[in-house]
């Protein structure tokens, strides 16, 4: 398991308490799970994502990831409508382990509340949260 | 008060090799290494893996009444437990069974090995050495028997997979002699250099081993018992010798998924504090030929006799690798009408199996279809009120999904555990 200092935590995304990341890309926000989450889960063997057009509130469950032993929920870091899902994860769920911030992205969301973004953690705040065991 | 978390002698090795650690049975143990639980699982089927299992507890029972005490406390009839002919246990043989309380409920499962006349080695689960030793001591009464918990005085490594014997060939002194007539559930040697048996199995550097053809993966392999001082050296010798066979260290996650697919129960999960009956492992009870009674008296036997109704434990396999979560809240079993009929005990993904047509194949199936590349299937055990029959379809439900699964007699096909050593050395 990686030490906090070994984690790949990019500056250009924000982080949720449940270890999802969010990156603004024009009108939409791209979402995935971060390096901490993939490291904790181990080999990810299945990903269940929502349908394009589904709408979720912040913190609502939008899918699941499965490792060999466990099933874990995915929670929306921001509320909004699903604009796109990364269908490559159906065939290659291991992308979440190998490239969680780029090829392993999960969903694109059209946000419905700007306050959701402000509530997410910066990299520094997230590191502090991890140090605190949150 | 927090219980102290223990480490095995390999703990620093695990940390320095990037293992993902977690506390299991009171020990900080590797869940998986950087290669990942999936690769570890598959490698045990195709090549070999080594597991640090030093957290397992070992009890030595000696004395003129040791046999009598085991007959009283252990479910297997040691007079009728070896092979199809049910021969008596004898030195060099091992047997799998369980310890029950007076209510017929599980304390722990165990492998009993007869070391010599009046000397037995009992391997139970991590953290259970004290409980099982106390249980036997309670029933020992005035019998001439000594019960010693050796848990921290023995190191243990499992090497499992089709290449296991080939790897050991390179680091054992006189391997041909060691492997001669070393059948499934037999052992040779001793970890204690003072034992007369210690000379029979040694590594090339002189380290004495107790080498047992047993394991917990369903695959061909061995359990190795050594003095803890020799544990790291033995581990590194195995890894060096195994390099050309792609041997890798494996953690508890792979061990768990492998054992579920091999229909082996996890103590306190698949078998536990409920009547030890109506399950997949009835061979651990000393039934007579017509199944109307037991061939001996043992702790818990009357309770099992008198149970009028008890739940049934059945194995299942799914149609893809999706699982239900057996944690809080529990996952339930639904019959065809949608009625709750029980709970899910274990649900994991066996990554080595897949469906093709109406059959399940494993990556080690000799007749697997061309290009067979399974994604894995979920599998495990349920505990249900009605008896379910093989082939019956039920649904498993947790707080997020329902999945359809089939009740089965077996899960991962073409397991290698029982294959002769000679055959495995030709691979």
XYZ file of C-alpha atoms in Angstrom:
561
model
C 0.000 0.000 0.000
C 1.321 3.441 -0.933
C 2.421 5.963 1.662
C 0.688 9.339 1.323
C 3.933 10.773 -0.060
C 3.931 8.139 -2.809
C 0.418 8.917 -4.057
C -0.089 10.497 -7.451
C -2.387 13.438 -6.618
C -2.550 15.920 -9.505
C -3.041 19.636 -8.826
C -5.578 20.131 -11.610
C -8.355 18.088 -9.985
C -10.327 18.392 -6.775
C -11.027 15.547 -4.405
C -14.061 14.192 -2.561
C -14.052 12.529 0.853
C -14.995 9.215 -0.768
C -11.867 9.437 -2.967
C -13.389 10.471 -6.274
C -11.689 13.240 -8.265
C -13.291 15.930 -10.447
C -11.658 17.961 -13.232
C -13.401 20.872 -15.014
C -13.206 20.634 -18.806
C -15.142 23.552 -20.319
C -18.834 23.168 -19.509
C -18.468 19.667 -18.152
C -16.635 18.069 -15.238
C -14.803 14.778 -15.674
C -14.923 12.340 -12.717
C -12.971 9.271 -11.641
C -11.435 7.623 -8.576
C -8.062 8.753 -7.308
C -4.764 6.993 -6.811
C -5.474 6.404 -3.126
C -8.753 4.614 -3.923
C -7.315 2.397 -6.654
C -4.360 1.499 -4.437
C -6.645 0.558 -1.555
C -8.990 -1.477 -3.740
C -6.260 -3.431 -5.517
C -7.008 -5.139 -8.823
C -10.262 -3.733 -10.150
C -12.065 -6.379 -12.180
C -15.435 -4.790 -12.920
C -16.958 -1.326 -13.132
C -20.665 -0.543 -13.209
C -21.424 2.973 -14.472
C -24.687 4.918 -15.022
C -26.449 5.668 -18.304
C -25.913 8.857 -20.270
C -28.760 11.209 -19.352
C -29.107 9.964 -15.750
C -29.140 12.701 -13.134
C -27.653 12.494 -9.633
C -27.271 14.763 -6.648
C -23.908 15.329 -5.007
C -22.927 12.347 -2.803
C -25.505 10.112 -4.467
C -24.281 6.638 -5.503
C -23.690 6.487 -9.265
C -22.039 3.082 -9.681
C -19.778 0.415 -8.245
C -16.266 -0.901 -8.669
C -15.352 -4.472 -7.853
C -12.018 -5.842 -6.817
C -11.443 -9.594 -6.531
C -12.812 -9.609 -2.995
C -14.992 -6.557 -2.534
C -17.654 -4.341 -4.067
C -17.366 -0.582 -3.435
C -19.794 2.216 -4.146
C -19.000 5.276 -6.242
C -20.421 8.621 -5.097
C -20.974 11.771 -7.132
C -18.449 14.459 -6.154
C -20.806 16.981 -7.804
C -24.467 16.819 -8.769
C -25.569 16.901 -12.375
C -26.492 15.061 -15.549
C -24.314 12.300 -17.007
C -23.021 13.533 -20.358
C -20.737 10.594 -21.151
C -19.366 7.389 -19.604
C -16.032 5.751 -20.287
C -17.179 2.575 -22.044
C -13.562 1.355 -22.300
C -13.841 0.405 -18.619
C -16.334 -2.327 -19.521
C -13.598 -4.194 -21.344
C -10.566 -2.854 -19.490
C -11.479 -2.144 -15.833
C -7.779 -2.365 -14.993
C -7.391 1.142 -16.502
C -8.611 2.395 -13.127
C -5.463 0.924 -11.588
C -3.000 1.854 -14.298
C -4.187 5.332 -15.266
C -6.874 6.606 -12.876
C -6.764 10.275 -13.997
C -6.728 9.887 -17.777
C -7.597 6.645 -19.591
C -9.339 5.449 -16.397
C -11.802 8.372 -16.196
C -15.375 7.309 -15.406
C -18.025 9.889 -16.254
C -18.510 13.399 -17.648
C -21.084 15.463 -15.793
C -22.929 18.696 -16.597
C -23.003 20.223 -13.089
C -26.243 21.597 -11.728
C -24.915 23.444 -8.686
C -21.691 25.508 -8.602
C -21.554 25.172 -4.798
C -20.730 21.467 -5.201
C -17.381 22.320 -6.771
C -16.489 24.743 -3.986
C -17.092 22.018 -1.406
C -14.467 19.711 -2.955
C -10.946 19.565 -1.540
C -7.805 20.919 -3.136
C -4.810 18.581 -3.270
C -3.356 20.064 -0.075
C -6.646 19.814 1.795
C -7.080 16.231 0.586
C -3.604 15.268 1.783
C -4.445 16.733 5.177
C -7.684 14.729 5.204
C -5.793 11.527 4.359
C -3.295 12.228 7.124
C -6.219 12.610 9.472
C -7.487 9.197 8.449
C -10.622 10.522 6.778
C -8.184 -2.496 25.468
C -6.574 -3.018 22.063
C -5.154 -6.422 21.382
C -1.543 -6.343 20.273
C -1.114 -6.838 16.547
C 1.453 -9.520 15.801
C 3.940 -9.799 12.971
C 5.433 -12.878 11.361
C 9.228 -13.033 10.844
C 8.585 -12.090 7.186
C 6.803 -8.838 8.081
C 9.701 -6.555 7.109
C 10.116 -8.497 3.872
C 6.464 -7.946 3.011
C 6.692 -4.210 3.695
C 9.913 -3.777 1.751
C 8.358 -5.570 -1.238
C 5.326 -3.315 -1.415
C 2.727 -5.634 0.080
C -0.702 -4.200 0.826
C -1.114 -5.189 4.464
C -4.139 -5.712 6.681
C -4.773 -7.224 10.076
C -6.070 -10.791 9.881
C -6.440 -13.132 12.852
C -4.467 -10.695 15.021
C -1.533 -10.535 12.578
C -0.513 -7.799 10.130
C -0.520 -9.841 6.928
C -0.139 -9.201 3.183
C -3.395 -8.970 1.247
C -1.585 -8.729 -2.069
C 1.786 -7.707 -3.472
C 2.413 -5.247 -6.339
C 1.596 -7.943 -8.909
C -2.010 -7.802 -7.659
C -4.497 -10.345 -6.319
C -5.740 -11.322 -9.787
C -2.306 -12.255 -11.101
C -1.521 -14.052 -7.847
C -4.721 -16.090 -8.149
C -4.043 -17.030 -11.772
C -0.358 -17.776 -11.178
C -1.200 -20.407 -8.567
C -3.199 -22.215 -11.248
C -0.616 -21.952 -14.002
C 2.746 -21.809 -12.191
C 3.118 -21.447 -8.434
C 2.799 -18.966 -5.609
C 4.194 -18.781 -2.095
C 2.195 -17.611 0.887
C 3.435 -16.583 4.316
C 1.055 -18.538 6.536
C 3.053 -18.221 9.750
C -0.017 -16.668 11.368
C -1.650 -20.098 11.407
C -1.603 -21.702 14.850
C 0.104 -25.009 15.607
C -0.572 -27.206 18.619
C 1.430 -30.294 19.516
C -0.370 -33.028 21.437
C 1.750 -35.788 22.958
C 1.364 -38.573 25.499
C -0.044 -42.068 25.854
C -3.597 -40.686 25.832
C -3.117 -38.242 22.947
C -5.022 -40.487 20.537
C -7.904 -40.947 22.970
C -8.179 -37.200 23.559
C -8.226 -36.472 19.832
C -10.893 -39.112 19.322
C -12.971 -37.282 21.915
C -12.380 -33.743 20.678
C -11.867 -34.009 16.906
C -14.683 -34.895 14.507
C -12.786 -37.385 12.360
C -12.532 -40.977 13.534
C -8.756 -41.464 13.612
C -9.344 -45.205 13.395
C -11.105 -44.811 10.048
C -10.071 -41.711 8.140
C -7.355 -42.375 5.570
C -8.242 -42.971 1.936
C -11.311 -44.580 0.403
C -10.821 -47.687 2.550
C -10.930 -45.535 5.691
C -7.700 -46.854 7.179
C -6.492 -45.633 10.587
C -4.330 -42.529 10.794
C -0.660 -43.429 11.051
C 2.666 -41.551 11.194
C 3.188 -39.529 8.022
C -0.532 -39.057 7.321
C -2.739 -35.969 7.736
C -6.486 -35.618 8.121
C -8.888 -32.671 7.946
C -11.698 -32.252 10.468
C -13.160 -29.932 13.072
C -13.454 -29.181 16.768
C -17.006 -28.671 18.028
C -18.499 -27.598 21.323
C -21.157 -29.582 23.207
C -23.850 -27.901 21.103
C -22.319 -29.255 17.913
C -21.147 -25.789 16.855
C -17.773 -25.121 15.315
C -14.823 -23.974 17.414
C -12.391 -24.288 14.506
C -11.402 -26.579 11.669
C -7.992 -28.233 11.664
C -5.542 -30.539 9.962
C -4.212 -33.216 12.294
C -0.919 -34.850 11.312
C 0.400 -37.883 13.136
C 4.099 -37.223 13.660
C 4.925 -40.402 15.543
C 3.200 -42.855 17.871
C 1.491 -40.671 20.530
C 2.604 -37.396 18.867
C 0.190 -35.285 16.811
C 0.561 -31.858 15.218
C -2.618 -29.832 14.839
C -2.831 -26.804 12.574
C -5.725 -24.462 13.267
C -6.555 -20.949 12.112
C -4.790 -17.723 13.059
C -5.624 -16.702 16.596
C -7.288 -20.029 17.411
C -4.325 -21.867 18.970
C -5.232 -20.754 22.486
C -8.930 -21.561 22.116
C -8.389 -25.040 20.712
C -5.601 -25.813 23.206
C -7.864 -24.714 26.101
C -10.729 -26.801 24.729
C -8.546 -29.916 24.585
C -7.035 -29.190 27.996
C -10.527 -28.932 29.499
C -11.488 -32.352 28.168
C -8.085 -33.923 28.867
C -8.939 -34.290 32.551
C -6.522 -36.731 34.129
C -5.406 -38.242 30.855
C -1.673 -38.606 30.229
C -1.369 -35.929 27.581
C 0.578 -32.726 27.022
C -0.893 -29.937 24.895
C 1.564 -27.293 23.764
C 0.631 -24.217 21.728
C 3.601 -23.786 19.355
C 2.066 -20.914 17.416
C 5.015 -18.516 17.591
C 7.614 -21.250 17.532
C 6.930 -22.419 13.985
C 7.226 -20.563 10.708
C 5.053 -21.670 7.822
C 5.134 -21.136 4.071
C 2.739 -22.616 1.539
C 3.952 -23.229 -1.989
C 0.985 -23.950 -4.201
C 0.633 -24.525 -7.920
C 1.619 -27.023 -10.601
C 5.300 -26.001 -10.542
C 5.662 -26.450 -6.761
C 7.461 -29.804 -6.900
C 9.695 -28.645 -9.753
C 10.800 -25.669 -7.676
C 11.432 -27.757 -4.574
C 13.513 -30.183 -6.673
C 16.143 -27.439 -6.907
C 16.489 -26.712 -3.202
C 15.785 -30.029 -1.455
C 18.517 -32.450 -0.496
C 17.686 -35.802 -2.115
C 14.354 -34.648 -3.581
C 13.652 -37.985 -5.293
C 13.607 -39.692 -1.917
C 11.459 -36.956 -0.403
C 8.907 -37.125 -3.221
C 8.769 -40.925 -3.326
C 5.282 -42.051 -2.284
C 4.420 -38.574 -1.056
C 0.714 -38.698 -1.686
C -1.952 -36.057 -1.058
C -2.417 -35.498 2.711
C 0.910 -37.050 3.703
C 4.012 -35.371 5.100
C 7.673 -36.058 5.722
C 10.405 -34.556 7.890
C 10.326 -32.321 10.928
C 11.037 -28.648 11.597
C 12.816 -29.443 14.887
C 16.427 -30.461 14.262
C 16.328 -32.591 17.459
C 13.709 -34.903 15.957
C 14.871 -38.118 14.326
C 12.548 -37.197 11.442
C 14.419 -33.935 10.797
C 17.019 -35.696 8.671
C 14.486 -36.930 6.137
C 13.638 -33.555 4.562
C 16.296 -30.852 4.374
C 17.019 -27.927 2.139
C 20.392 -27.921 0.392
C 21.681 -25.566 3.113
C 20.761 -28.114 5.791
C 17.546 -26.453 7.016
C 15.197 -29.175 8.313
C 11.588 -28.962 7.107
C 8.325 -30.615 7.779
C 6.968 -30.848 4.241
C 3.279 -31.587 3.951
C 1.300 -32.260 0.757
C -1.603 -30.170 1.884
C -2.796 -26.645 1.256
C -5.695 -24.287 1.075
C -5.970 -23.376 -2.567
C -7.297 -26.561 -4.167
C -4.142 -26.734 -6.255
C -1.134 -29.016 -6.161
C 1.412 -27.953 -3.597
C 2.914 -28.157 -0.170
C 2.827 -26.580 3.256
C 6.299 -26.066 4.702
C 6.893 -25.863 8.461
C 10.258 -24.508 9.649
C 11.880 -23.090 12.733
C 11.082 -19.323 12.636
C 14.826 -18.595 12.471
C 14.862 -20.321 9.077
C 11.706 -18.763 7.706
C 13.216 -15.831 5.797
C 16.042 -17.983 4.408
C 13.595 -20.648 3.227
C 11.320 -18.003 1.664
C 14.227 -16.474 -0.242
C 15.543 -19.855 -1.363
C 12.114 -20.681 -2.735
C 11.850 -17.359 -4.570
C 15.321 -17.747 -6.071
C 14.665 -21.332 -7.166
C 11.252 -20.349 -8.466
C 12.391 -17.462 -10.612
C 12.527 -19.503 -13.804
C 9.071 -20.914 -13.006
C 7.592 -17.401 -12.517
C 6.956 -18.115 -8.836
C 5.513 -15.051 -7.078
C 4.581 -14.218 -3.485
C 0.815 -14.215 -2.946
C -1.340 -12.635 -0.255
C -4.477 -13.516 1.622
C -6.837 -12.100 -1.032
C -5.690 -14.694 -3.575
C -5.739 -17.394 -0.908
C -9.347 -16.480 -0.149
C -10.530 -16.458 -3.753
C -8.652 -19.683 -4.509
C -10.087 -21.502 -1.498
C -13.662 -20.456 -2.227
C -13.376 -21.725 -5.808
C -11.958 -24.965 -4.417
C -15.026 -25.447 -2.177
C -12.949 -25.051 0.989
C -14.684 -23.342 3.911
C -13.410 -20.263 5.698
C -13.671 -20.946 9.399
C -15.992 -18.516 11.221
C -17.497 -17.446 7.897
C -18.673 -20.540 6.006
C -18.616 -22.762 9.077
C -19.096 -21.174 12.459
C -21.114 -20.977 15.659
C -24.096 -22.899 14.342
C -24.731 -26.672 14.085
C -21.941 -28.300 12.087
C -24.213 -30.257 9.792
C -26.087 -29.986 6.461
C -23.044 -28.546 4.693
C -20.604 -29.315 1.912
C -18.039 -30.860 4.273
C -19.889 -33.833 5.744
C -16.823 -36.015 5.114
C -15.352 -34.385 8.221
C -17.969 -36.159 10.362
C -17.457 -39.848 11.258
C -20.611 -41.220 9.648
C -21.028 -44.970 9.524
C -21.514 -46.692 6.161
C -25.263 -46.202 5.971
C -25.140 -42.660 7.362
C -27.419 -43.464 10.293
C -24.924 -42.678 13.023
C -21.318 -42.020 13.902
C -18.526 -44.550 14.291
C -17.332 -42.977 17.542
C -18.331 -40.669 20.379
C -17.031 -37.085 20.210
C -17.789 -33.691 21.691
C -20.849 -32.342 19.897
C -22.053 -35.687 18.506
C -25.251 -35.886 20.560
C -26.250 -32.364 19.646
C -25.788 -33.155 15.953
C -27.840 -36.345 16.384
C -30.681 -34.513 18.055
C -30.945 -31.541 15.751
C -34.315 -31.711 14.090
C -33.921 -28.680 11.879
C -30.833 -26.876 10.796
C -29.975 -24.590 7.943
C -28.173 -25.883 4.850
C -24.874 -24.551 3.506
C -24.629 -24.750 -0.283
C -22.061 -23.687 -2.856
C -23.024 -21.397 -5.724
C -21.506 -19.938 -8.859
C -22.732 -16.900 -10.780
C -22.994 -15.958 -14.438
C -20.400 -13.178 -14.396
C -17.936 -11.880 -11.843
C -20.271 -9.394 -10.127
C -20.658 -10.020 -6.429
C -22.889 -9.052 -3.548
C -21.368 -7.660 -0.409
C -21.619 -9.919 2.630
C -20.826 -7.094 5.034
C -23.213 -4.760 6.785
C -26.032 -5.156 5.955
C -25.987 -8.857 5.127
C -26.754 -10.160 1.659
C -29.809 -12.374 1.352
C -30.817 -15.365 -0.726
C -34.144 -15.161 -2.565
C -36.053 -18.109 -3.988
C -37.914 -18.039 -7.313
C -40.905 -16.374 -5.657
C -38.691 -13.653 -4.185
C -38.894 -14.942 -0.604
C -35.880 -14.509 1.660
C -34.628 -18.015 2.433
C -31.177 -17.360 3.890
C -27.984 -15.337 3.896
C -24.788 -15.212 1.853
C -21.733 -16.451 3.760
C -19.030 -15.862 1.145
C -19.104 -14.140 -2.235
C -15.818 -13.648 -4.112
C -14.690 -13.729 -7.735
C -12.730 -16.741 -8.913
C -10.817 -15.025 -11.708
C -9.717 -18.292 -13.335
C -13.106 -19.586 -14.436
C -15.667 -18.733 -17.065
C -18.745 -20.150 -18.735
C -18.641 -21.529 -22.249
C -21.855 -23.076 -23.514
C -23.391 -24.945 -20.609
C -20.103 -25.662 -18.868
C -17.644 -23.911 -16.618
C -13.972 -24.187 -17.526
C -10.860 -23.091 -15.665
C -7.721 -21.717 -17.249
C -6.115 -25.006 -16.234
C -8.838 -27.190 -17.778
C -7.151 -29.563 -20.232
C -10.162 -29.397 -22.572
C -10.777 -25.658 -22.366
C -12.065 -24.076 -25.584
C -9.533 -22.492 -27.921
C -8.826 -18.870 -27.007
C -10.522 -19.307 -23.608
C -9.803 -16.119 -21.639
C -12.206 -15.964 -18.698
C -13.127 -12.764 -16.891
C -14.014 -14.757 -13.767
C -17.227 -15.790 -12.050
C -18.544 -14.937 -8.636
C -18.824 -17.890 -6.298
C -19.138 -18.779 -2.646
C -21.493 -20.229 -0.079
C -25.003 -19.525 1.169
C -26.763 -20.659 4.354
C -30.435 -21.303 3.669
C -33.466 -22.746 5.452
C -34.644 -25.180 2.735
C -32.273 -27.700 1.205
C -31.320 -26.478 -2.260
C -30.456 -28.900 -5.044
C -27.596 -28.723 -7.468
C -28.682 -26.864 -10.596
C -31.270 -24.767 -8.755
C -31.220 -21.040 -9.534
C -31.551 -18.488 -6.738
C -30.949 -14.756 -6.441
C -28.542 -13.030 -4.094
C -29.515 -9.556 -2.983
C -27.600 -6.835 -1.171
C -28.419 -3.168 -0.772
C -27.414 -2.342 -4.340
C -28.096 -5.293 -6.630
C -29.575 -8.692 -7.252
C -27.577 -11.366 -9.032
C -28.679 -14.742 -10.338
C -26.547 -17.717 -9.269
C -26.727 -21.480 -9.599
C -26.402 -23.924 -6.691
C -23.613 -26.345 -7.606
C -21.762 -29.413 -6.311
C -18.412 -28.025 -7.371
C -17.019 -24.660 -8.429
C -13.592 -24.441 -10.116
C -13.105 -27.524 -12.294
C -9.867 -29.414 -12.955
C -8.123 -28.586 -9.708
C -4.683 -30.113 -9.323
C -4.377 -30.738 -5.561
C -4.650 -34.516 -5.757
C -2.508 -35.140 -8.829
C 0.548 -37.387 -8.370
C 3.909 -35.675 -7.906
C 5.399 -37.640 -10.819
C 2.789 -36.178 -13.136
C 3.435 -32.655 -11.880
C 7.203 -33.012 -12.296
C 6.683 -33.675 -16.018
C 5.074 -30.258 -16.547
